[in-house]
Coordinates of C-alpha atoms in Angstrom, one line a residue:
Chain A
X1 CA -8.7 18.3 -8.0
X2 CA -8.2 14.7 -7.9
X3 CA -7.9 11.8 -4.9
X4 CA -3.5 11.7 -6.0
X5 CA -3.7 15.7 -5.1
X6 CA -5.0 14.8 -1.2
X7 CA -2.1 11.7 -1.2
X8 CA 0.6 14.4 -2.4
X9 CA -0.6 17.3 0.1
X10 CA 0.3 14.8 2.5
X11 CA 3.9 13.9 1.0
X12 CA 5.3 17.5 0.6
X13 CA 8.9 18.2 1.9
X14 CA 12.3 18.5 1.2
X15 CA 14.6 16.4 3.2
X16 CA 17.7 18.6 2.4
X17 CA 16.5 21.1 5.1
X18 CA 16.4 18.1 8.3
X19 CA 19.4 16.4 9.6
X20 CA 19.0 12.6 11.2
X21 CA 18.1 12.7 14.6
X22 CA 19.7 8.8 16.0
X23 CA 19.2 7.4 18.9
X24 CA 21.5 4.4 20.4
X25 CA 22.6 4.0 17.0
X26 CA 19.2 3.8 15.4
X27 CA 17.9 6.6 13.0
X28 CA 14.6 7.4 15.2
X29 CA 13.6 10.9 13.4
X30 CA 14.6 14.1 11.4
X31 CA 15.6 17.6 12.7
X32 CA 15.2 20.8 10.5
X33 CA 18.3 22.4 11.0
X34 CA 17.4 25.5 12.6
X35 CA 15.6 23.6 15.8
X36 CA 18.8 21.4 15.3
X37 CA 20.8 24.4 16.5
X38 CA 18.6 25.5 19.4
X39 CA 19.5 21.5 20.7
X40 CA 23.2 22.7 20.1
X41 CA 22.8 24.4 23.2
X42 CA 22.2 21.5 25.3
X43 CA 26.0 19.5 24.1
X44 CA 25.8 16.8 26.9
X45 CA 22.6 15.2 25.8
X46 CA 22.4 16.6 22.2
X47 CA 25.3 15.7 20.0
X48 CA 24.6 18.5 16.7
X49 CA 27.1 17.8 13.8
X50 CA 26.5 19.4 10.7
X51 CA 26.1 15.9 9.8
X52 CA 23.2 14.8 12.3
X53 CA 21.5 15.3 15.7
X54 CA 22.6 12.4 18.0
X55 CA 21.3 11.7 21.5
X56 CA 24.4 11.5 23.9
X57 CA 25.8 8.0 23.8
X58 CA 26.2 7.6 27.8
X59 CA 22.0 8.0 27.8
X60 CA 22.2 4.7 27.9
X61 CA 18.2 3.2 28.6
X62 CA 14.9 4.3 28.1
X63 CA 14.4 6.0 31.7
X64 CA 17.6 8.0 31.4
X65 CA 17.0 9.6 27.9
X66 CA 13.6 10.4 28.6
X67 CA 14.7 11.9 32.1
X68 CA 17.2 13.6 30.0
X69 CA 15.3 15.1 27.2
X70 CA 12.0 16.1 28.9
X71 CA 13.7 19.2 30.9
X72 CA 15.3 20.8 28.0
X73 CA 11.8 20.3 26.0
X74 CA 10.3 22.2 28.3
X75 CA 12.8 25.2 28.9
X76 CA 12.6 25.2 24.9
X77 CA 8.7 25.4 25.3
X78 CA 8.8 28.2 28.1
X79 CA 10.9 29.9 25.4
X80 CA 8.1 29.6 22.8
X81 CA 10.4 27.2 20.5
X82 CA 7.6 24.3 21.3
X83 CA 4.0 25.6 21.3
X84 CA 1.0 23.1 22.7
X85 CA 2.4 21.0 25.5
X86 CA -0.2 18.5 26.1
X87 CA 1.6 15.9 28.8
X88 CA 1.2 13.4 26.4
X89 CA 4.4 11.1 25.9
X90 CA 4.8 9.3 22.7
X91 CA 7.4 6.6 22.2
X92 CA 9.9 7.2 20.1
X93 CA 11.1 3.6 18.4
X94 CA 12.9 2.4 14.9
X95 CA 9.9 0.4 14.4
X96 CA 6.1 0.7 15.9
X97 CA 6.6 -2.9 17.3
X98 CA 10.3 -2.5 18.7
X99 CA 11.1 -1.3 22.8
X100 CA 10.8 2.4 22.6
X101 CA 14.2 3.9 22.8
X102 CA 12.8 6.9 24.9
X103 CA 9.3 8.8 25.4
X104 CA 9.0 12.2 24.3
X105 CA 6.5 14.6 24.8
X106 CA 3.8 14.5 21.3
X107 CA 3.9 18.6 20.9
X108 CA 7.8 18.1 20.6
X109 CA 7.5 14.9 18.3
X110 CA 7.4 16.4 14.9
X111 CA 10.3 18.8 16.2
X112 CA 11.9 15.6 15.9
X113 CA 10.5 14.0 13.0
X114 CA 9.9 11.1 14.6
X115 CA 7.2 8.6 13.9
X116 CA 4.1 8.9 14.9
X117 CA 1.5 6.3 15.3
X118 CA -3.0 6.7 15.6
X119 CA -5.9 4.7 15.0
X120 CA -8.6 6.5 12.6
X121 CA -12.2 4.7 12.7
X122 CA -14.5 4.9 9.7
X123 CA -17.9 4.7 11.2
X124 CA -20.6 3.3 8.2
X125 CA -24.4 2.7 7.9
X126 CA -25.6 -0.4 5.8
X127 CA -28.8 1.3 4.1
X128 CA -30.8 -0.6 0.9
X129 CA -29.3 2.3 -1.1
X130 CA -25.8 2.0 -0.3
X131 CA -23.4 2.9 2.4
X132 CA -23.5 6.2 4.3
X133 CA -20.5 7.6 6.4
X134 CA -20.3 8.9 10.2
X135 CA -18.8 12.4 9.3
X136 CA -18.0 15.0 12.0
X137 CA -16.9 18.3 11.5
X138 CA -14.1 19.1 13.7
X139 CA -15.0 21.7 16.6
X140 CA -14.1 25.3 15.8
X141 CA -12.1 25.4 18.9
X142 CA -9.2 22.9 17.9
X143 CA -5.5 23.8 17.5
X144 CA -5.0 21.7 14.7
X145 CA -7.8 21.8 11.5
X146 CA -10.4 23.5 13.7
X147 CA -13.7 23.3 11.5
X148 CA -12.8 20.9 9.3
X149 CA -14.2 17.1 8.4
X150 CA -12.7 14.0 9.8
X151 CA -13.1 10.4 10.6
X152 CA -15.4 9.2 13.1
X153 CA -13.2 8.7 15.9
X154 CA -9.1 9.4 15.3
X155 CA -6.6 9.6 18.2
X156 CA -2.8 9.3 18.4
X157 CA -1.4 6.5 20.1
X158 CA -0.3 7.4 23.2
X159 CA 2.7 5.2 25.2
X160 CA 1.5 2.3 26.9
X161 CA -1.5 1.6 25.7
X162 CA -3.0 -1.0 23.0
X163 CA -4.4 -0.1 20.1
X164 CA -8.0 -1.5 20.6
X165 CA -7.9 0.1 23.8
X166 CA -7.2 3.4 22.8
X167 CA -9.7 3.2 19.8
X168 CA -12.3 2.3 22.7
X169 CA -11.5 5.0 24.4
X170 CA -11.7 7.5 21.7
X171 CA -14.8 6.2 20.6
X172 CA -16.8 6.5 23.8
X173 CA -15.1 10.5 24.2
X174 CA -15.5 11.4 20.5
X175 CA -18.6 10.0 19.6
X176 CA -20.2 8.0 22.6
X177 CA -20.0 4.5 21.3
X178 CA -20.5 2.2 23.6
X179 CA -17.3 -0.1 24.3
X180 CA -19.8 -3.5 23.2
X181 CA -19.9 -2.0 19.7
X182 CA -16.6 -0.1 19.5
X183 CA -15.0 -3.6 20.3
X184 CA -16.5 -4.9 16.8
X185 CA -14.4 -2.3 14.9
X186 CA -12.1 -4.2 12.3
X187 CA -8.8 -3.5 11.8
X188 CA -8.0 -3.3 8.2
X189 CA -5.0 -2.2 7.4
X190 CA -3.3 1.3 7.6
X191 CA -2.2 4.6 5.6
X192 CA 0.9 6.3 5.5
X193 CA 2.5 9.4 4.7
X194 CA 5.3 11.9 5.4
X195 CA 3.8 15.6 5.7
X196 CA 5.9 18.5 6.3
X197 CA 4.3 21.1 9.0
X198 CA 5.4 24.1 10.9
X199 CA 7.1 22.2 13.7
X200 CA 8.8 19.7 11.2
X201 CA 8.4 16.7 10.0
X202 CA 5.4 14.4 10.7
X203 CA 6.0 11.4 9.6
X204 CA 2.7 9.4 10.4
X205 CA 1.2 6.3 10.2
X206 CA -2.5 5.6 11.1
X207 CA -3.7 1.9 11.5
X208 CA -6.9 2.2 10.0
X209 CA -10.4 0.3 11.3
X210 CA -13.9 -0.1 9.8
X211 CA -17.0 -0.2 12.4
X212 CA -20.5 -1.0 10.8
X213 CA -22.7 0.8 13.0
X214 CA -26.7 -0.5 13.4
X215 CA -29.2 2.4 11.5
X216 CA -30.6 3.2 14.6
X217 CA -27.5 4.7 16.3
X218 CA -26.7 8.3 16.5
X219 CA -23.1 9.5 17.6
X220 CA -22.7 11.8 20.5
X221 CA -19.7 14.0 21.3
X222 CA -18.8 13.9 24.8
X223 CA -15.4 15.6 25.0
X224 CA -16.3 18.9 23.1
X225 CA -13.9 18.3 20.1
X226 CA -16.8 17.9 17.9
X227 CA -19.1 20.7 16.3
X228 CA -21.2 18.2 14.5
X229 CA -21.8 14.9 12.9
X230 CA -23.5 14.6 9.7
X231 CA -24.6 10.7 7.9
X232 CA -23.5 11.5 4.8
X233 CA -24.0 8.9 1.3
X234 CA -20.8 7.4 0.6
X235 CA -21.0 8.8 -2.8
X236 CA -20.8 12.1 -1.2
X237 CA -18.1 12.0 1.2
X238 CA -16.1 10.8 -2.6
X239 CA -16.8 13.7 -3.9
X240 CA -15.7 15.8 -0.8
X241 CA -12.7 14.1 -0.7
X242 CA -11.9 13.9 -4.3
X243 CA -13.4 18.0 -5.2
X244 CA -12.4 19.7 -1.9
X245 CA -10.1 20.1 0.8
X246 CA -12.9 20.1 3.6
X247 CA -11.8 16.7 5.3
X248 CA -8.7 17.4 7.4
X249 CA -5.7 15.7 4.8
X250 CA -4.7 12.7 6.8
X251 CA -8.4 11.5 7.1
X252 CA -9.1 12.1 3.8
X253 CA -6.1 9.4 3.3
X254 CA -8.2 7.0 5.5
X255 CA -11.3 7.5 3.4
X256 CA -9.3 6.9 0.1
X257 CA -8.9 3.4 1.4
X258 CA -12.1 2.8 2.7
X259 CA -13.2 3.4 -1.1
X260 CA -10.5 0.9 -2.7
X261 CA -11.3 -1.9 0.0
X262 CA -15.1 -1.8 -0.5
X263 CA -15.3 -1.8 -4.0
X264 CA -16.8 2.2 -4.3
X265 CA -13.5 3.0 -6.5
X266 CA -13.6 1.3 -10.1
X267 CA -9.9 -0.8 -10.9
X268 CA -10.5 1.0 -14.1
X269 CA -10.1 4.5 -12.6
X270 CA -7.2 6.4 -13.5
X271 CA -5.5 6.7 -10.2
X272 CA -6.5 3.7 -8.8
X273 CA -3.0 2.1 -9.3
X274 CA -1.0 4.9 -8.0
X275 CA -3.6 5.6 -5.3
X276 CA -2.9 2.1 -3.9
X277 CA 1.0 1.9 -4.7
X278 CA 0.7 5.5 -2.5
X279 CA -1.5 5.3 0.4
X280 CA 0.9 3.6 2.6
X281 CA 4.0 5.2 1.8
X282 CA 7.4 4.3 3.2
X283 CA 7.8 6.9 6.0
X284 CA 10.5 6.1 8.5
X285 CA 13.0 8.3 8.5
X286 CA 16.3 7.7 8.0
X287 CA 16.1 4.5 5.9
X288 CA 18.5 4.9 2.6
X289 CA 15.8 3.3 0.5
X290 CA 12.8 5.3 2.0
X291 CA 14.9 9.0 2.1
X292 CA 15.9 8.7 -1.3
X293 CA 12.6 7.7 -3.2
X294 CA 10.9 10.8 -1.2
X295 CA 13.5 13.3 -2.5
X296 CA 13.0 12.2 -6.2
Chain B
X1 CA 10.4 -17.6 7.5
X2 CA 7.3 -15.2 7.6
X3 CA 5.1 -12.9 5.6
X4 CA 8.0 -10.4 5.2
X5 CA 9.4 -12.6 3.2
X6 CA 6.8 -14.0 0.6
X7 CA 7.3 -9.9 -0.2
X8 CA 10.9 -9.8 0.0
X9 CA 11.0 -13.0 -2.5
X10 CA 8.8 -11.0 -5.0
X11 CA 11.0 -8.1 -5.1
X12 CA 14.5 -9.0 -6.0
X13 CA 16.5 -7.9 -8.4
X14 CA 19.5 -6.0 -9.4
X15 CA 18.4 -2.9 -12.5
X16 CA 22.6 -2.5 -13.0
X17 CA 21.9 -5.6 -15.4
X18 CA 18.8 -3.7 -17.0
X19 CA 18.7 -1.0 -19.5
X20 CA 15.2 1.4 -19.9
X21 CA 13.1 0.6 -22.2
X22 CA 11.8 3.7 -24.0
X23 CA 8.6 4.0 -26.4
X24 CA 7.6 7.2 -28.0
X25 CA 9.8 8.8 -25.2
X26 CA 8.0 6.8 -22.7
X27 CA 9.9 4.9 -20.5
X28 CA 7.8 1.5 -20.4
X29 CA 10.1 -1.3 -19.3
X30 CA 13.9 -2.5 -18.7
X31 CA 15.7 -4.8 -20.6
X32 CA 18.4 -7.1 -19.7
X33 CA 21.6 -5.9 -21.3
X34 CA 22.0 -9.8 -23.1
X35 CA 18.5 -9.7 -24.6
X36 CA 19.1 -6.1 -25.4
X37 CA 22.4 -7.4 -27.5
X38 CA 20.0 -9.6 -29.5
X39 CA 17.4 -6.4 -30.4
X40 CA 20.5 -4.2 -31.5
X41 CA 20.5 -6.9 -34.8
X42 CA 17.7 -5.2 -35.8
X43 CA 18.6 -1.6 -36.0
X44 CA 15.7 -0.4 -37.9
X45 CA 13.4 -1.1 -34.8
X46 CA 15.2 -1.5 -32.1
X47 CA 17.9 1.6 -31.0
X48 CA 20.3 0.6 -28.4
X49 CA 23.1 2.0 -27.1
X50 CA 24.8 1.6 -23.8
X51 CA 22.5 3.5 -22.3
X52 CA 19.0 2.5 -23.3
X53 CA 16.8 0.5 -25.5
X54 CA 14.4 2.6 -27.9
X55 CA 11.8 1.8 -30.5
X56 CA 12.6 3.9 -33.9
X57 CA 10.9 7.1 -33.4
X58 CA 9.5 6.8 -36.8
X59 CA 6.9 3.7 -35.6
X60 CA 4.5 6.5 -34.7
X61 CA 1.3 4.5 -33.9
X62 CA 0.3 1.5 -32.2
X63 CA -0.7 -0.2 -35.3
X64 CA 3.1 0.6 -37.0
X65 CA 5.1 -0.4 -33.8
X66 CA 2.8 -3.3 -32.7
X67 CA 3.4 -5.1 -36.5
X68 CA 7.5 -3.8 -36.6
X69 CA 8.2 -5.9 -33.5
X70 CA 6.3 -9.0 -33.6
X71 CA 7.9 -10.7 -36.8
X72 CA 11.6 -9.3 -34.5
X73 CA 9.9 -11.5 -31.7
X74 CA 8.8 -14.4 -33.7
X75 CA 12.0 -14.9 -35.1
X76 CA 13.6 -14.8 -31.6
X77 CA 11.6 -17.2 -30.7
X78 CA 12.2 -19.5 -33.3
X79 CA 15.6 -19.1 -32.3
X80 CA 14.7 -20.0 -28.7
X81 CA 15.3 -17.1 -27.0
X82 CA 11.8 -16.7 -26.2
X83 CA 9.6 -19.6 -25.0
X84 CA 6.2 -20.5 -24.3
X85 CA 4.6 -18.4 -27.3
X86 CA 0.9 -17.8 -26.7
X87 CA -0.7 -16.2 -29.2
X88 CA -2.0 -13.6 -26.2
X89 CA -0.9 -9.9 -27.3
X90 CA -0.7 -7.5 -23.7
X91 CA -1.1 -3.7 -24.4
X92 CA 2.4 -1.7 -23.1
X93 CA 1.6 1.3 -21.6
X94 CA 2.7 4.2 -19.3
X95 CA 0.1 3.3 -16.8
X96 CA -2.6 0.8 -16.9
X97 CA -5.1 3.4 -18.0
X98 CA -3.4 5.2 -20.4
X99 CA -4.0 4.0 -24.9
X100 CA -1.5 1.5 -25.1
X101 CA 1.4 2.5 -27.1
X102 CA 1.8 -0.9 -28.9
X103 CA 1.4 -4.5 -28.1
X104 CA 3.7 -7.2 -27.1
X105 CA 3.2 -11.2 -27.3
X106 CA 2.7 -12.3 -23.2
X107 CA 5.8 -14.5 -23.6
X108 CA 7.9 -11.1 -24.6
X109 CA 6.5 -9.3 -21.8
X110 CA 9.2 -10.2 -19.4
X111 CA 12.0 -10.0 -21.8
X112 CA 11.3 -6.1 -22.3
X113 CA 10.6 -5.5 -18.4
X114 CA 6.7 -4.0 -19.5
X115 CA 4.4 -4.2 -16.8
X116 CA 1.7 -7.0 -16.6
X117 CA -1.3 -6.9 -15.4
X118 CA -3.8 -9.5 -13.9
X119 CA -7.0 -10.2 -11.9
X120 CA -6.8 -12.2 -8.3
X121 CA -9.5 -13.5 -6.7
X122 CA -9.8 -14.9 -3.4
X123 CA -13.1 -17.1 -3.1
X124 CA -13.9 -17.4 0.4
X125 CA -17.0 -19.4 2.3
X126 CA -17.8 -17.9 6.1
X127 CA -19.1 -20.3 8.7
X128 CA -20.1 -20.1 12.2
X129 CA -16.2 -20.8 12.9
X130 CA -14.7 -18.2 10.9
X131 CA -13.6 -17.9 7.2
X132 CA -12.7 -20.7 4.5
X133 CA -10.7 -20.1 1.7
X134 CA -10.9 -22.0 -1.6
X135 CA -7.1 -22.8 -2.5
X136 CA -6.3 -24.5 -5.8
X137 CA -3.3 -26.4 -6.3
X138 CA -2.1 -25.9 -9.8
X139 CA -2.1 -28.4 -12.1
X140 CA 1.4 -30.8 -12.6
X141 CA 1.3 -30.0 -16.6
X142 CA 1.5 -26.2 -15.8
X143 CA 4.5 -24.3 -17.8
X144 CA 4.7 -21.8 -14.5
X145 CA 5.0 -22.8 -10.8
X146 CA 3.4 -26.3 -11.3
X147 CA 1.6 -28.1 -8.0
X148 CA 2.0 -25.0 -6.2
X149 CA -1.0 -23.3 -4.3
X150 CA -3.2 -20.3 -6.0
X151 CA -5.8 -18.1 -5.4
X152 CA -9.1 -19.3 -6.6
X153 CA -9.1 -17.6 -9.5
X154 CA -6.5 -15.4 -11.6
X155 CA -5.3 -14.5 -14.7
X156 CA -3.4 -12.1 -16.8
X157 CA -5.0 -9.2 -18.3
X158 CA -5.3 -9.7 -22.2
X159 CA -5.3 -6.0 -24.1
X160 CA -9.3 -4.9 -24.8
X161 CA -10.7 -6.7 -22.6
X162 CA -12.5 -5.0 -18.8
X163 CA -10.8 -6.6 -15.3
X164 CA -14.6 -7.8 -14.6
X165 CA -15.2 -9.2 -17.9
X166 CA -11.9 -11.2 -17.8
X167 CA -12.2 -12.3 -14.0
X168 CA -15.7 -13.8 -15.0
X169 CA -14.2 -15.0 -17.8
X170 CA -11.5 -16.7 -15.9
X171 CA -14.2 -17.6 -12.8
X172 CA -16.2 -19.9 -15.4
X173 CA -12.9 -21.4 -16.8
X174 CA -10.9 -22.3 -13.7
X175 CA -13.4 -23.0 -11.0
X176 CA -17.3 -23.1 -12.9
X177 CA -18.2 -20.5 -11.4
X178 CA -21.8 -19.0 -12.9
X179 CA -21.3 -15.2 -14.4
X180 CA -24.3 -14.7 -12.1
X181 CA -22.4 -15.0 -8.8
X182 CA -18.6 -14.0 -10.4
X183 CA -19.7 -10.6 -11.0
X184 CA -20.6 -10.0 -7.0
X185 CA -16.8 -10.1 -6.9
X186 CA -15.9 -6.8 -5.2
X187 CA -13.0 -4.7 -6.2
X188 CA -10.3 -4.6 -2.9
X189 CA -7.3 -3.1 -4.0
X190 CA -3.9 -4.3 -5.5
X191 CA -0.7 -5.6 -4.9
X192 CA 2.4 -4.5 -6.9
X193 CA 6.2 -6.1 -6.8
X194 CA 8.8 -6.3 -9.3
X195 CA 10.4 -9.6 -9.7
X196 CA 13.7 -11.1 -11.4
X197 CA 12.6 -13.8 -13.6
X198 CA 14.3 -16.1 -16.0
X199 CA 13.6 -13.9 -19.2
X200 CA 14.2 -10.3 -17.1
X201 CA 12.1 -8.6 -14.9
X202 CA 8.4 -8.8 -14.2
X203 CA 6.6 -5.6 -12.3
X204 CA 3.3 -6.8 -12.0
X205 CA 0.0 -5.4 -11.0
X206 CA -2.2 -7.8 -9.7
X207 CA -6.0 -6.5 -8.9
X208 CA -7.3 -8.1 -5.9
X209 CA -11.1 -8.9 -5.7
X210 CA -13.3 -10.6 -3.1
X211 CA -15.8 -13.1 -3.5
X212 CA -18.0 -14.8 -0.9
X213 CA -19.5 -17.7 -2.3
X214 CA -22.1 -19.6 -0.6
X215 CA -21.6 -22.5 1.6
X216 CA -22.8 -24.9 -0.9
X217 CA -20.8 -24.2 -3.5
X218 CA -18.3 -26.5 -5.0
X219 CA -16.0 -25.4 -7.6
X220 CA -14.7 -27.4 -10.5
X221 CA -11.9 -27.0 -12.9
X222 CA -13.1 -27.1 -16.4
X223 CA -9.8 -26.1 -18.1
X224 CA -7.4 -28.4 -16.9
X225 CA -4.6 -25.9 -15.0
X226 CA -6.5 -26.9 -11.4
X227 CA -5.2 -29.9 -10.0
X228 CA -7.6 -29.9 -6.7
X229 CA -9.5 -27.6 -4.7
X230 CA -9.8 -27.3 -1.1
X231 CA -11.1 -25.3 0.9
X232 CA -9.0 -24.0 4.0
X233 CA -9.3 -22.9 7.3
X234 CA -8.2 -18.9 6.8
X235 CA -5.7 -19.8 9.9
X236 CA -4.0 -22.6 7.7
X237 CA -4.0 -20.9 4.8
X238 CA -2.5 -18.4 6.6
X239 CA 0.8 -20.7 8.4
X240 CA 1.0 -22.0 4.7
X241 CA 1.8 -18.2 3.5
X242 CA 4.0 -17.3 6.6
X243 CA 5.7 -20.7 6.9
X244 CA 5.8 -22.3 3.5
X245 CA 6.8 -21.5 0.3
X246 CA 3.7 -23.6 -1.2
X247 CA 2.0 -20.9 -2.4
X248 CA 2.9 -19.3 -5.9
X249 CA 4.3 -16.3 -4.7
X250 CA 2.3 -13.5 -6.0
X251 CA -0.6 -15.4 -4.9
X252 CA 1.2 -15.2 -1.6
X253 CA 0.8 -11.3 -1.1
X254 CA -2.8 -11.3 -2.5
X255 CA -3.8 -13.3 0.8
X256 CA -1.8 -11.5 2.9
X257 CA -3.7 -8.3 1.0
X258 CA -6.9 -10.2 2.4
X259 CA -5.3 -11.0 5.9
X260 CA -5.1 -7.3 6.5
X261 CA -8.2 -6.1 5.1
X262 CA -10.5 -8.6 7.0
X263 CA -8.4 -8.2 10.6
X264 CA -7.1 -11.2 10.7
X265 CA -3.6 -10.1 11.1
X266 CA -3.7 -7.9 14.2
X267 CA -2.5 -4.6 14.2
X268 CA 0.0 -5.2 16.5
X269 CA 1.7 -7.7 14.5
X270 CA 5.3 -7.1 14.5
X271 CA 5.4 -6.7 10.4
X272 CA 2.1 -4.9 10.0
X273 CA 3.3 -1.5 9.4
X274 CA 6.0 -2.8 6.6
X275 CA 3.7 -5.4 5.2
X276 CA 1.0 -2.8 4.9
X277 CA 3.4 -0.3 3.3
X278 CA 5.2 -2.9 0.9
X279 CA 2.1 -5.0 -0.6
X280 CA 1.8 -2.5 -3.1
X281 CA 5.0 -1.3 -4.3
X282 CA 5.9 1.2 -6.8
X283 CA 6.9 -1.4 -9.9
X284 CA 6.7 1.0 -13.3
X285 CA 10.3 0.9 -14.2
X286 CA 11.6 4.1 -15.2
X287 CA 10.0 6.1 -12.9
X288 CA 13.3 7.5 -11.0
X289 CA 12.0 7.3 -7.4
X290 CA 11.2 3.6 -8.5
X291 CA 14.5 2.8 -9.8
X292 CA 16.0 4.2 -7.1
X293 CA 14.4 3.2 -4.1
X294 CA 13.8 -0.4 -5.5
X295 CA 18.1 -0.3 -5.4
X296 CA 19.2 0.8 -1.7

């Protein structure tokens, strides 16, 4: 097991299966064929070639498509085809900067391949013998990598909202940080990656953001989506990452990082070039450039 | 203009001109088909057909290959097709941490498309009103890029020597800097590109490293390639990178590299995600997702 094996668990898929999914002209996301042909059904808002899933020209703002889309996604959820409805709209955009295009509800996003966007928190302890890492264990009870280790606070990015401010948020739910500290977290950067998962395609990126936390502070879950939290040596959480597959795969991404930034992975290590040439992988679908690298 | 494009000017180039490079059936570099015309005069080492450039297969060992070519490269030179000899041999390998397969005089490097690697070093003072950065301008009588802004301290990385070693090395040479505060230099990462340069193509791997130095310190050039140093405001040195094209331009990427990793490029910057995802590109030539993303 190596730190390249988590980066590649989080890169497997093979595009021939998905068809572009474009929006007003812009390539937004990736279908797999066979939820391509449930939209089929729907011809006046989906557009299903054998060529590429097109939202219906005529939906012609953001309001419209979304008022469009939502109904369908939910017949298609009362049918089973979309498990997990959470009433959580995510935008849907070429670029994480752009005017979304449309919202969509997050359970149908990687139906759709579309991008999604999170903040992940590394939460660290300054101690005379090195740095030590916030670790909680994800509660049993989660849909999604129930039991296994994460960041110290993670969220997607819902619509609407900034970045900072959801990271605030998440921190006082997650792990009871105060909003005076969580405000000191540090942006620094982000990871990237394109994962293929039951519903789809996920490609993700996570904006990434250090906290130093005083030694006297102990983190609290609040919102019951945490079993534990453990203050483990940096040196540790390494290993863990580099030896096992406990930390959920994306975080493990985040902690990968964390190690090149501050120094705790040696230039001379084997991976360490390809580790940084890999972390933030291209992931929007639908660019030549970025479609054809990931099929190689 | 804007930081996009301090990336974009690193990484253009057209391969159609190139052909691979191949060592012991390792693909190690592109050649540019004129310079490839001038190997095929020498048969005996150099095998080149339309379809690739390859070292005799009977040079088994470094030592064999490594003392085949250089008399081939010498003579080239003396018939000024290579310039700027410097006695400084750079190991070609697969990747950096692999044995090297042979070694190539640093003026050839570019000529045979091999990667190159180097140390970066951003020297950086924080006050009360935020971060300083030392910024050299590069002596007048410099061969490469001369009067043009660096980082504080960089070089390329000769073959048999550590990153450390060779970044203290350069730390005492271009800005007396004592070994005893160079080595606190902390390890951050890298940035990759491949660039089209006079000679051929250059994919370079610069590692990045962090120093803080203390306020009083002063550096000095002792080696004659510094013309001045000053030290910056991080938000001018930062309009100089976005605005300007002052800054060499690899040296350009390291800072935005720094930019990122210290928050001072927010998040919701409209080129974070693609800045973040293209600082480090793939550059080993030959690997076929390289090739062929680096052409869409």
């Amino acid at each position: 097991m190596s730190y390249l094996d988590r980066i590649a668990e989080c890169n497997t898929f093979d595009l021939r299966r998905y068809l572009p999914f474009d929006v007003a002209d812009q390539r937004v996301g990736l279908v797999r064929k066979d939820f391509a042909a449930l939209l089929g059904r729907y011809p006046r808002v989906f557009q299903v070639t054998g060529e590429h899933v097109r939202l219906a020209p005529q939906l012609s703002d953001f309001a419209t498509r979304s008022a469009a889309v939502e109904p369908i996604l939910r017949e298609l959820a009362g049918q089973g085809h979309i498990l997990g409805w959470r009433e959580e709209p995510l935008a849907v955009t070429e670029s994480f900067s752009a005017a979304p295009l449309m919202q969509i509800e997050r359970a149908a996003a990687n139906h759709f391949g579309v991008r999604t966007f999170g903040v992940h928190m590394n939460g660290f302890v300054r101690r005379e013998d090195g740095l030590y890492m916030w670790t909680p264990r994800r509660s049993r009870n989660k849909p999604t990598y129930p039991g296994r280790l994460d960041n110290m606070v993670a969220g997607g990015q819902p619509i609407g909202k900034g970045l900072l401010e959801n990271l605030i948020k998440e921190c006082a739910e997650e792990a009871n940080i105060p909003a005076a500290i969580a405000r000191r977290a540090q942006p620094v950067g982000l990871i990237s990656y394109c994962a293929e998962v039951p519903e789809g395609l996920q490609p993700d990126v996570e904006f990434c953001f250090d906290l130093e936390l005083p030694e006297d502070f102990v983190p609290r879950n609040t919102d019951g989506e945490v079993e534990e939290f453990q203050l483990l040596p940096i040196a540790r959480v390494a290993e863990l990452v580099r030896d096992t597959q406990e930390f959920k795969p994306n975080c493990a991404l985040v902690i990968i990082h964390f190690l090149l930034r501050h120094g705790l992975l040696p230039p001379e290590h084997p991976e360490y070039v390809e580790l940084a040439q890999r972390l933030a992988s291209p992931t929007l679908p639908g660019v030549p450039g970025e479609l054809t690298s990931a099929l190689v």
